[in-house]
Coordinates of C-alpha atoms and ligand atoms in Angstrom, one line a residue:
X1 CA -21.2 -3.5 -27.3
X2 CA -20.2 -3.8 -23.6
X3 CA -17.0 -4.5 -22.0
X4 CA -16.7 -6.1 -18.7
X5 CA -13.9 -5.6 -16.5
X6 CA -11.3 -9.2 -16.2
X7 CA -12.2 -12.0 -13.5
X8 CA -9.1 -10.4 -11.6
X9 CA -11.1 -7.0 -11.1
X10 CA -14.1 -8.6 -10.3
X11 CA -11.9 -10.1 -7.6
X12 CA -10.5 -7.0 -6.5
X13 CA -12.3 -5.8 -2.9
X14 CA -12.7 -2.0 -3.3
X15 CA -16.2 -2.2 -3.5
X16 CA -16.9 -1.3 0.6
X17 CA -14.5 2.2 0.0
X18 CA -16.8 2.7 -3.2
X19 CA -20.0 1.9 -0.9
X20 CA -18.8 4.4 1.9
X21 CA -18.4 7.3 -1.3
X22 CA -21.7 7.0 -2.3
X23 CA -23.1 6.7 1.2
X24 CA -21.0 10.1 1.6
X25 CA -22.4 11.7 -1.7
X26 CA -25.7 11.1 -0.3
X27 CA -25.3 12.6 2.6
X28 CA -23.6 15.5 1.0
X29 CA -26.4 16.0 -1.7
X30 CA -28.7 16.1 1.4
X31 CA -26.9 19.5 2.3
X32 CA -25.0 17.8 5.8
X33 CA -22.1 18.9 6.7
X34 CA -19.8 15.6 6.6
X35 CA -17.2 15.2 8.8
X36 CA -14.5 12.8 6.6
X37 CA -12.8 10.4 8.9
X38 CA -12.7 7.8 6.4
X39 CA -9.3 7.7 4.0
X40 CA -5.8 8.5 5.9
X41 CA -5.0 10.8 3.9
X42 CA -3.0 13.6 5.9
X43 CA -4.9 16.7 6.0
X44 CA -1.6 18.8 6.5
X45 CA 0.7 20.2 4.2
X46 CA 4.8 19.6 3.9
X47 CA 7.3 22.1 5.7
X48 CA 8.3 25.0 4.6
X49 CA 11.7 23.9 3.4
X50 CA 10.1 20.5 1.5
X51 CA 7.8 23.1 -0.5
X52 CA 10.7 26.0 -1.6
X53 CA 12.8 22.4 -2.6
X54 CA 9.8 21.4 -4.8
X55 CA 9.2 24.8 -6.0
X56 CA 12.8 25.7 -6.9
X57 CA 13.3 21.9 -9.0
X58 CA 10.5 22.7 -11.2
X59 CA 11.9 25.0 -12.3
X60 CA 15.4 23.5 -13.1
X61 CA 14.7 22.2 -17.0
X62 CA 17.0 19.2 -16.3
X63 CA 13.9 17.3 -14.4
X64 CA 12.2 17.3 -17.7
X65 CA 13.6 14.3 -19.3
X66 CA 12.4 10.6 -18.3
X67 CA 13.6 10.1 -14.9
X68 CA 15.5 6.5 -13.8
X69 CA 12.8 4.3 -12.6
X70 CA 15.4 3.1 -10.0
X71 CA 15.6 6.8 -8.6
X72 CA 17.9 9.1 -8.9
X73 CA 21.4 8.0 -6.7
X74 CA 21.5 11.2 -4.9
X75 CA 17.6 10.4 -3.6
X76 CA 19.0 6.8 -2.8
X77 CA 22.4 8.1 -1.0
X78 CA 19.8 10.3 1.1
X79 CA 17.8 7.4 1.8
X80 CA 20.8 5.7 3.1
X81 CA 21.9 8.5 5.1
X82 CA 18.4 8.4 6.7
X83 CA 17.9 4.7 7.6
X84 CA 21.7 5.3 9.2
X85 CA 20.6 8.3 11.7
X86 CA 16.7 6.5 11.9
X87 CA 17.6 2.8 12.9
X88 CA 21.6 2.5 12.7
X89 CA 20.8 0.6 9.8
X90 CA 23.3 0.4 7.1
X91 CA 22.3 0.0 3.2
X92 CA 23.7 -0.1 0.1
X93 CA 22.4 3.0 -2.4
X94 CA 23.3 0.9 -5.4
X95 CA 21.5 -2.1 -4.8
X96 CA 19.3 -2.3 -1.4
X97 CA 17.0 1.0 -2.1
X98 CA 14.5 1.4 -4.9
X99 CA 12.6 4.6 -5.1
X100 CA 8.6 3.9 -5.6
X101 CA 5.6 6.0 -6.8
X102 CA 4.6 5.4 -3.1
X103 CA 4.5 2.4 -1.4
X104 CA 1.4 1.4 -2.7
X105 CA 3.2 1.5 -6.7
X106 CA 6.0 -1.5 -4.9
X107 CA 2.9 -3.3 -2.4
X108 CA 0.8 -3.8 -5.9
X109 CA 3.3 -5.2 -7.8
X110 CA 5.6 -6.6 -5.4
X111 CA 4.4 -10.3 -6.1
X112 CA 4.3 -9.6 -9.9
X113 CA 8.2 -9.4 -9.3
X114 CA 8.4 -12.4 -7.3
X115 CA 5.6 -14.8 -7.9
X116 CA 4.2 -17.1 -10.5
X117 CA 0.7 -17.7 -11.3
X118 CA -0.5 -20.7 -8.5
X119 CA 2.2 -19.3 -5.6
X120 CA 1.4 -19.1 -1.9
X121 CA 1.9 -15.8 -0.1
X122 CA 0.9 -14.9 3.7
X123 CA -0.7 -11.5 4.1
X124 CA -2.7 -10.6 7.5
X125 CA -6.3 -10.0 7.9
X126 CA -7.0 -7.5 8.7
X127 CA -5.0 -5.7 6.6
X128 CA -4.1 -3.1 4.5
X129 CA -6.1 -3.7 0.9
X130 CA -3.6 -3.5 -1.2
X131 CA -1.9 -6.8 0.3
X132 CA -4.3 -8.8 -1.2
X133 CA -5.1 -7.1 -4.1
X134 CA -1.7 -7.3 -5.2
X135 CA -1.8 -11.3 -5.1
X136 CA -4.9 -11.1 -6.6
X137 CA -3.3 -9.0 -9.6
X138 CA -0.5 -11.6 -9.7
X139 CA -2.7 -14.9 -9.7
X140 CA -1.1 -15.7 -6.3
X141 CA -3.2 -17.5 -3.3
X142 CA -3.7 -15.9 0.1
X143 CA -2.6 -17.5 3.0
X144 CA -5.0 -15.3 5.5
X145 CA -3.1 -14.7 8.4
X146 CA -5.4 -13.7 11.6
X147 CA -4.2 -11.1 14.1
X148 CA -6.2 -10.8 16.6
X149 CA -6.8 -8.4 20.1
X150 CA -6.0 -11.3 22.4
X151 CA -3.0 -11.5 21.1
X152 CA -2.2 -7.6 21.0
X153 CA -2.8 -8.2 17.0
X154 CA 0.5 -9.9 16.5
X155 CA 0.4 -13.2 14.3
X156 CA 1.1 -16.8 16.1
X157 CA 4.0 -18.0 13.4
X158 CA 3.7 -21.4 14.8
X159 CA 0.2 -21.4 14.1
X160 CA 0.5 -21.3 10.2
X161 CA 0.0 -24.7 8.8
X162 CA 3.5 -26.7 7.7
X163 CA 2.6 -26.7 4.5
X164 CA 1.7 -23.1 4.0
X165 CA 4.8 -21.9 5.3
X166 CA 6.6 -24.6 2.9
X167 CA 5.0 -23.4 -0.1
X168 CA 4.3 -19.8 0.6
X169 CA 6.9 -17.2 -0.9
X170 CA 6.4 -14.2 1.2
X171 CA 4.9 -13.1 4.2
X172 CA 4.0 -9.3 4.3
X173 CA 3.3 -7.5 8.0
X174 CA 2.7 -3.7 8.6
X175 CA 3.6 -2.7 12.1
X176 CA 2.8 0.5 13.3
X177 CA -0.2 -1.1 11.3
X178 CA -3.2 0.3 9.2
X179 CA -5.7 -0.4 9.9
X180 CA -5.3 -2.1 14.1
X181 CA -2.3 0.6 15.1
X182 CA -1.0 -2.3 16.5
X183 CA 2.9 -2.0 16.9
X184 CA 5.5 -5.1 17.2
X185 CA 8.7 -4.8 19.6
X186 CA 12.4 -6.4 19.3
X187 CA 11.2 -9.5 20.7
X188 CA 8.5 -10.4 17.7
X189 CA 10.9 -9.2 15.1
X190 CA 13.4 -11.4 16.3
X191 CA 11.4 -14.6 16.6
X192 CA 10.1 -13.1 12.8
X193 CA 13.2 -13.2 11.6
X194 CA 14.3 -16.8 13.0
X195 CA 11.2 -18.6 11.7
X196 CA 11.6 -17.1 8.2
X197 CA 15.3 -18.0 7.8
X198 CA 14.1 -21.5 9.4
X199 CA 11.2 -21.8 6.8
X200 CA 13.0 -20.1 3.8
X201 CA 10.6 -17.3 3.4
X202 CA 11.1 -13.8 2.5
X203 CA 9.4 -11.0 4.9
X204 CA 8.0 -7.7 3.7
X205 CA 7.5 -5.4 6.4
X206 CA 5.4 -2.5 5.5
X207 CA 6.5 0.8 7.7
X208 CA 4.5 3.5 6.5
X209 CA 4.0 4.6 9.8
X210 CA 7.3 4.9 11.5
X211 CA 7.2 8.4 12.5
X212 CA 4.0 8.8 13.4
X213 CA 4.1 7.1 17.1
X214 CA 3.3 8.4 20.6
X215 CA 4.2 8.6 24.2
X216 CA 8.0 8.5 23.6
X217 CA 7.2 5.1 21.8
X218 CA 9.9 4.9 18.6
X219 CA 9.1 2.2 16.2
X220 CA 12.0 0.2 14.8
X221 CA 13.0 -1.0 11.4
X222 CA 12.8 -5.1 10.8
X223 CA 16.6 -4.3 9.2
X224 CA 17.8 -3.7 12.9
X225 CA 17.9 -7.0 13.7
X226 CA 21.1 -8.8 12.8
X227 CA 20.7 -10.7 9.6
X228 CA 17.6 -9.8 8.3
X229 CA 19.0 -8.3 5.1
X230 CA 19.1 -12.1 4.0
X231 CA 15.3 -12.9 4.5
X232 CA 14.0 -9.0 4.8
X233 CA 12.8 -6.2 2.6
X234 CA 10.9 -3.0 4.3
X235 CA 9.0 -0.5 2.1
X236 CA 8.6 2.9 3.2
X237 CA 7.1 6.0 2.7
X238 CA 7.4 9.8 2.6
X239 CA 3.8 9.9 2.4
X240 CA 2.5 10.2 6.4
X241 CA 6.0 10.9 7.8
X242 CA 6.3 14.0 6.2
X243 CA 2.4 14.8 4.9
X244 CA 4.0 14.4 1.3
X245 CA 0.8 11.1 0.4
X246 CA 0.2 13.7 -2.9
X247 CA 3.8 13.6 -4.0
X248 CA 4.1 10.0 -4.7
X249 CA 7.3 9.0 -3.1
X250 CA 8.3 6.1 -1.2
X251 CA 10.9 3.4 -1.2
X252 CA 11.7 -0.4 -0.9
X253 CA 14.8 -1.1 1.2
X254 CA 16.8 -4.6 2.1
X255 CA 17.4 -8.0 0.8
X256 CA 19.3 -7.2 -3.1
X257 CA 17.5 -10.2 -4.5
X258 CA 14.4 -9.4 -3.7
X259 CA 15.0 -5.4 -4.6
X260 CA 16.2 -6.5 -7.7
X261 CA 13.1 -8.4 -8.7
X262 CA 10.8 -5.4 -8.5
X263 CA 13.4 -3.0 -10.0
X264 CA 13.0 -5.2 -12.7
X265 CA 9.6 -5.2 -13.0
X266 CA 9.1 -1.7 -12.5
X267 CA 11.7 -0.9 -15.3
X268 CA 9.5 -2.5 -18.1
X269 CA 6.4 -0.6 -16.5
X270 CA 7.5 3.0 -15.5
X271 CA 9.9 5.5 -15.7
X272 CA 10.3 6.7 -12.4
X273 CA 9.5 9.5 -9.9
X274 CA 9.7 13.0 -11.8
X275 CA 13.1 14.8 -10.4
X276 CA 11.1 17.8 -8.6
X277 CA 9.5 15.3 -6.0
X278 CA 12.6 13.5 -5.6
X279 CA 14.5 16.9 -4.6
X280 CA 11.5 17.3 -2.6
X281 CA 11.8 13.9 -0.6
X282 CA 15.8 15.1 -0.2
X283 CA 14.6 18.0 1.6
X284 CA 12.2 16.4 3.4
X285 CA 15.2 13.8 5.0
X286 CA 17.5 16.7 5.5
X287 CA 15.3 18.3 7.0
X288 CA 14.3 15.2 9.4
X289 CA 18.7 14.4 9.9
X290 CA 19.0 18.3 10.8
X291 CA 16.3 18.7 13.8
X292 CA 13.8 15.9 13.7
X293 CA 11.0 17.0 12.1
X294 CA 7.7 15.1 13.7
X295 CA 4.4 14.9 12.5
X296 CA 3.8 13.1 15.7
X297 CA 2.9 15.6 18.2
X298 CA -0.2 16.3 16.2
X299 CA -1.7 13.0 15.6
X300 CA -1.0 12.5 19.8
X301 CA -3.0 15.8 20.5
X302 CA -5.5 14.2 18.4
X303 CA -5.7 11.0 19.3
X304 CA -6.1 12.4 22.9
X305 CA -8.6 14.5 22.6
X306 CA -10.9 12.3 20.2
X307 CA -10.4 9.2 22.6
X308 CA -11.0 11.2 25.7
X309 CA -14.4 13.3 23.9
X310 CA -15.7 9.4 22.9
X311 CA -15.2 7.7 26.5
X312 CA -17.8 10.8 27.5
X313 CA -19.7 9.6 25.0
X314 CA -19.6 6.7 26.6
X315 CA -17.8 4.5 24.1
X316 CA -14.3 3.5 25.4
X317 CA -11.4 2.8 23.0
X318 CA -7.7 1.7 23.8
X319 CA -5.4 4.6 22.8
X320 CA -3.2 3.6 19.8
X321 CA 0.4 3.7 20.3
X322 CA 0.6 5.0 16.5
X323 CA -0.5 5.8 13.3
X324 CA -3.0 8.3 13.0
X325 CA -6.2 5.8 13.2
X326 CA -8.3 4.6 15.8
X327 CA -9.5 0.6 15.5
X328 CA -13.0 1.0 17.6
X329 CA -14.8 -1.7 18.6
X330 CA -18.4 -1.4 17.9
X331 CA -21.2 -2.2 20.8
X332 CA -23.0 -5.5 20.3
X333 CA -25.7 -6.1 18.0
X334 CA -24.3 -4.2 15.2
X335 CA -22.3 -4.8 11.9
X336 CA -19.6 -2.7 11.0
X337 CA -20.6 -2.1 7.9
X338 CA -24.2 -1.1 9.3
X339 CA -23.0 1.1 12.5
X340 CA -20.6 3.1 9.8
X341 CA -23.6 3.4 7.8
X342 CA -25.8 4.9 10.7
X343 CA -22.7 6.9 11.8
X344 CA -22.7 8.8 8.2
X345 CA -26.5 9.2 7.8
X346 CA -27.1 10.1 11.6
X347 CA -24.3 11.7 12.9
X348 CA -22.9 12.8 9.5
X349 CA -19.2 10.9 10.5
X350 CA -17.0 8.8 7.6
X351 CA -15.4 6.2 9.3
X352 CA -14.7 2.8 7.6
X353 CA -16.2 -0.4 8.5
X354 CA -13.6 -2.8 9.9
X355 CA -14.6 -5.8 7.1
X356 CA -13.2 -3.2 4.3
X357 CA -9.9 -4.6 5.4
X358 CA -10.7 -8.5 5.5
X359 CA -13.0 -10.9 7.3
X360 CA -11.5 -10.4 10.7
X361 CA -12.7 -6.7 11.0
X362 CA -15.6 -7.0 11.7
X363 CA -17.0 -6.0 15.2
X364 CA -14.5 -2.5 14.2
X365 CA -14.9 0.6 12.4
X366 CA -11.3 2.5 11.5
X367 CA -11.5 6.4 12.1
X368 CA -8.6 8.3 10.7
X369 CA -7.6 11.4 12.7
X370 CA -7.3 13.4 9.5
X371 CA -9.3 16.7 10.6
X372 CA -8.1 19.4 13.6
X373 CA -8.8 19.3 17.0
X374 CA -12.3 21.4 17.0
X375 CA -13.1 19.7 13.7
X376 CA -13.0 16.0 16.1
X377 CA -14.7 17.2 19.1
X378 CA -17.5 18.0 16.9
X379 CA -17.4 14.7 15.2
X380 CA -17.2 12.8 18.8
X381 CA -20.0 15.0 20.4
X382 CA -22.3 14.1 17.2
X383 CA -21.4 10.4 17.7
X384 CA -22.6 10.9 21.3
X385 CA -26.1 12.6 20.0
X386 CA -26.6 10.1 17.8
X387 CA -25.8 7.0 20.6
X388 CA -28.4 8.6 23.1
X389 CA -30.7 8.4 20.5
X390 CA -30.2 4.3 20.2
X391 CA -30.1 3.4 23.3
Ligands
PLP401 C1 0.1 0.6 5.8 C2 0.2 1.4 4.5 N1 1.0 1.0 3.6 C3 1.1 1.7 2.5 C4 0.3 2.8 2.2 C5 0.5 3.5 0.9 O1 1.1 4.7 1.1 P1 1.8 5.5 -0.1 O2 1.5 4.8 -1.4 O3 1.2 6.9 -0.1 O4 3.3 5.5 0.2 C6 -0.6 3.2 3.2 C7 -1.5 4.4 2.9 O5 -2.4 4.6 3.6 C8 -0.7 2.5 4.4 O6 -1.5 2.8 5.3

């Protein structure tokens, strides 16, 4: 007997990060030494003070019940105490912060809370997968939402059809963004704000990378602007801030309603974030509220040298402003999919070909800064070797 997966799965659009694995198993069963600048995942580990915190609440047998799949209050109050110092943002602990098995546990099931079967929801393309994978879960229709580089990848509102925004339910942006490092100032959030409240939509905002930003830049939260608890929730995570991605921790903060719906949800399905991580993520705040605790500096060291080693190469990228990827365009004449192909089995480089993340990436590859500084110029100087040989 065989069992196939549901329609829904089939729908699902992992199968380019499964493509790029077995490209890289190939390689690697060939004996090359791959250089993995595929998956953001952050190559370094927590603080000091975030790994005695863990360390010492294993140890404490009271973590070794079910935890509250809400979080524990203390976690919450922290978080609270946080978004003040962060972005003079007020919030309540009781009812405007949910604790999440990272932000991808709340972005997947986000529109299971919120939606029925047949909904609308906006989610921008590119994006990050999970956006419409979770709508997909959910039986809810994309609205794809283009940003674009004339447009410093920020989406025209007024462009979305009347009737879209009538009937959609959400729309969800990430800015610092995965996978364009594009970043959105007062200004956009503002007019955001205004044409949600005007169009009766609720906005996710997706900050996972609010810490990680460069040249003095300091990304705000969509909550800083006045009002937007009515229309607003923001999820965000311990995972890059504070090189924490293996922990699982994260939160949803803003609008009650819309909080309440996933708490909901997520109380049927889970029971929480076990008690040592959540001490953990404590620490990890405290430590940020005491002397700010950046993972910053090393992602702009990166990013600097990487860009710089590439434009000697001879291929010339716009430095991000944040997050720890660079969105390359790719010369003429190539797919994305195909050039990060070549790049692997040439040059032995993972990067990810910009259509992994929706129609409107291709002509890019993303490259995740996720190796040292030696570890990139090696990577960039094999990109260049392998370029001379094409041309
Ligand atoms: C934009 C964005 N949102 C959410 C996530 C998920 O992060 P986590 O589940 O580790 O909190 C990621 C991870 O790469 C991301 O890039």
């Amino acid at each position: 007997m065989t069992f196939t997966g549901s329609k829904r799965l089939s729908q699902l659009g992992s199968a380019i990060f499964s493509e790029v694995a077995d490209w890289k198993r190939e390689v690697m069963n060939q004996g090359v030494d791959v250089i993995d600048l595929g998956i953001g995942s952050p190559d370094l580990p927590p603080s000091n003070r975030i790994i005695e915190a863990i360390t010492k609440a294993v140890r404490n047998p009271a973590h070794y019940g079910y935890p509250t799949s809400e979080g524990s209050l203390a976690f919450r109050e922290t978080v609270a105490r946080w978004y003040r110092y962060r972005f003079g943002v007020d919030l309540n602990p009781e009812n405007e912060i949910l604790t999440l098995m990272g932000s991808q546990d709340g972005l997947a099931h986000f529109a299971l809370s919120l939606c029925d079967p047949g909904d609308l929801a906006i989610v921008p393309d590119p994006g990050y997968p999970i956006y419409s994978a979770s709508l997909v879960l959910a039986g809810v229709e994309p609205y794809l939402l283009p940003l674009r580089s004339e447009h410093n990848y920020l989406p025209q509102l007024e462009d979305i059809p009347v009737d879209v925004a009538a009937k959609a339910k959400f729309i969800l942006l990430n800015y610092p963004s995965n996978p364009l490092s594009a970043v959105a100032d007062r200004a956009f959030f503002e007019h955001l704000i205004a044409y949600a409240k005007k169009q009766d939509l609720l906005v996710i905002h997706d900050l996972a990378y609010s810490e990680m930003a460069f040249d003095g830049y300091q990304p705000m939260s969509i909550l800083e602007i006045e009002g937007a608890k009515e229309v607003a929730v923001e999820f965000h995570s311990l995972s890059k801030s504070f090189n924490m991605a293996g922990c699982r921790i994260a939160f949803l903060t803003g609008n009650a309603d819309a909080v309440k719906a996933l708490k909901t949800l997520k109380s049927n399905i889970d029971y929480g974030v076990f008690g040592a991580i959540q001490a953990a993520g404590i620490a990890a705040l405290e430590e940020d509220m005491e002397h700010k605790h950046s993972v910053a500096g090393v992602y702009e060291k990166r990013r600097n040298v990487f860009i710089s080693a590439l434009q000697d190469a001879g291929w010339i990228i716009p430095p991000p402003k944040a997050t720890m990827f660079i969105w390359a365009p790719i010369p003429k004449g190539w797919t994305s999919r195909q050039i990060s192909r070549e790049m692997l089995y040439r040059a032995g480089v993972v990067v990810i070909p910009g259509d992994a993340f929706g129609a409107e990436g291709e002509g890019f590859v993303r490259i995740a800064l996720v190796q040292d500084e030696a570890r990139l110029i090696e990577a960039a100087g094999r990109i260049r070797d392998w370029l001379r040989t094409i041309e």
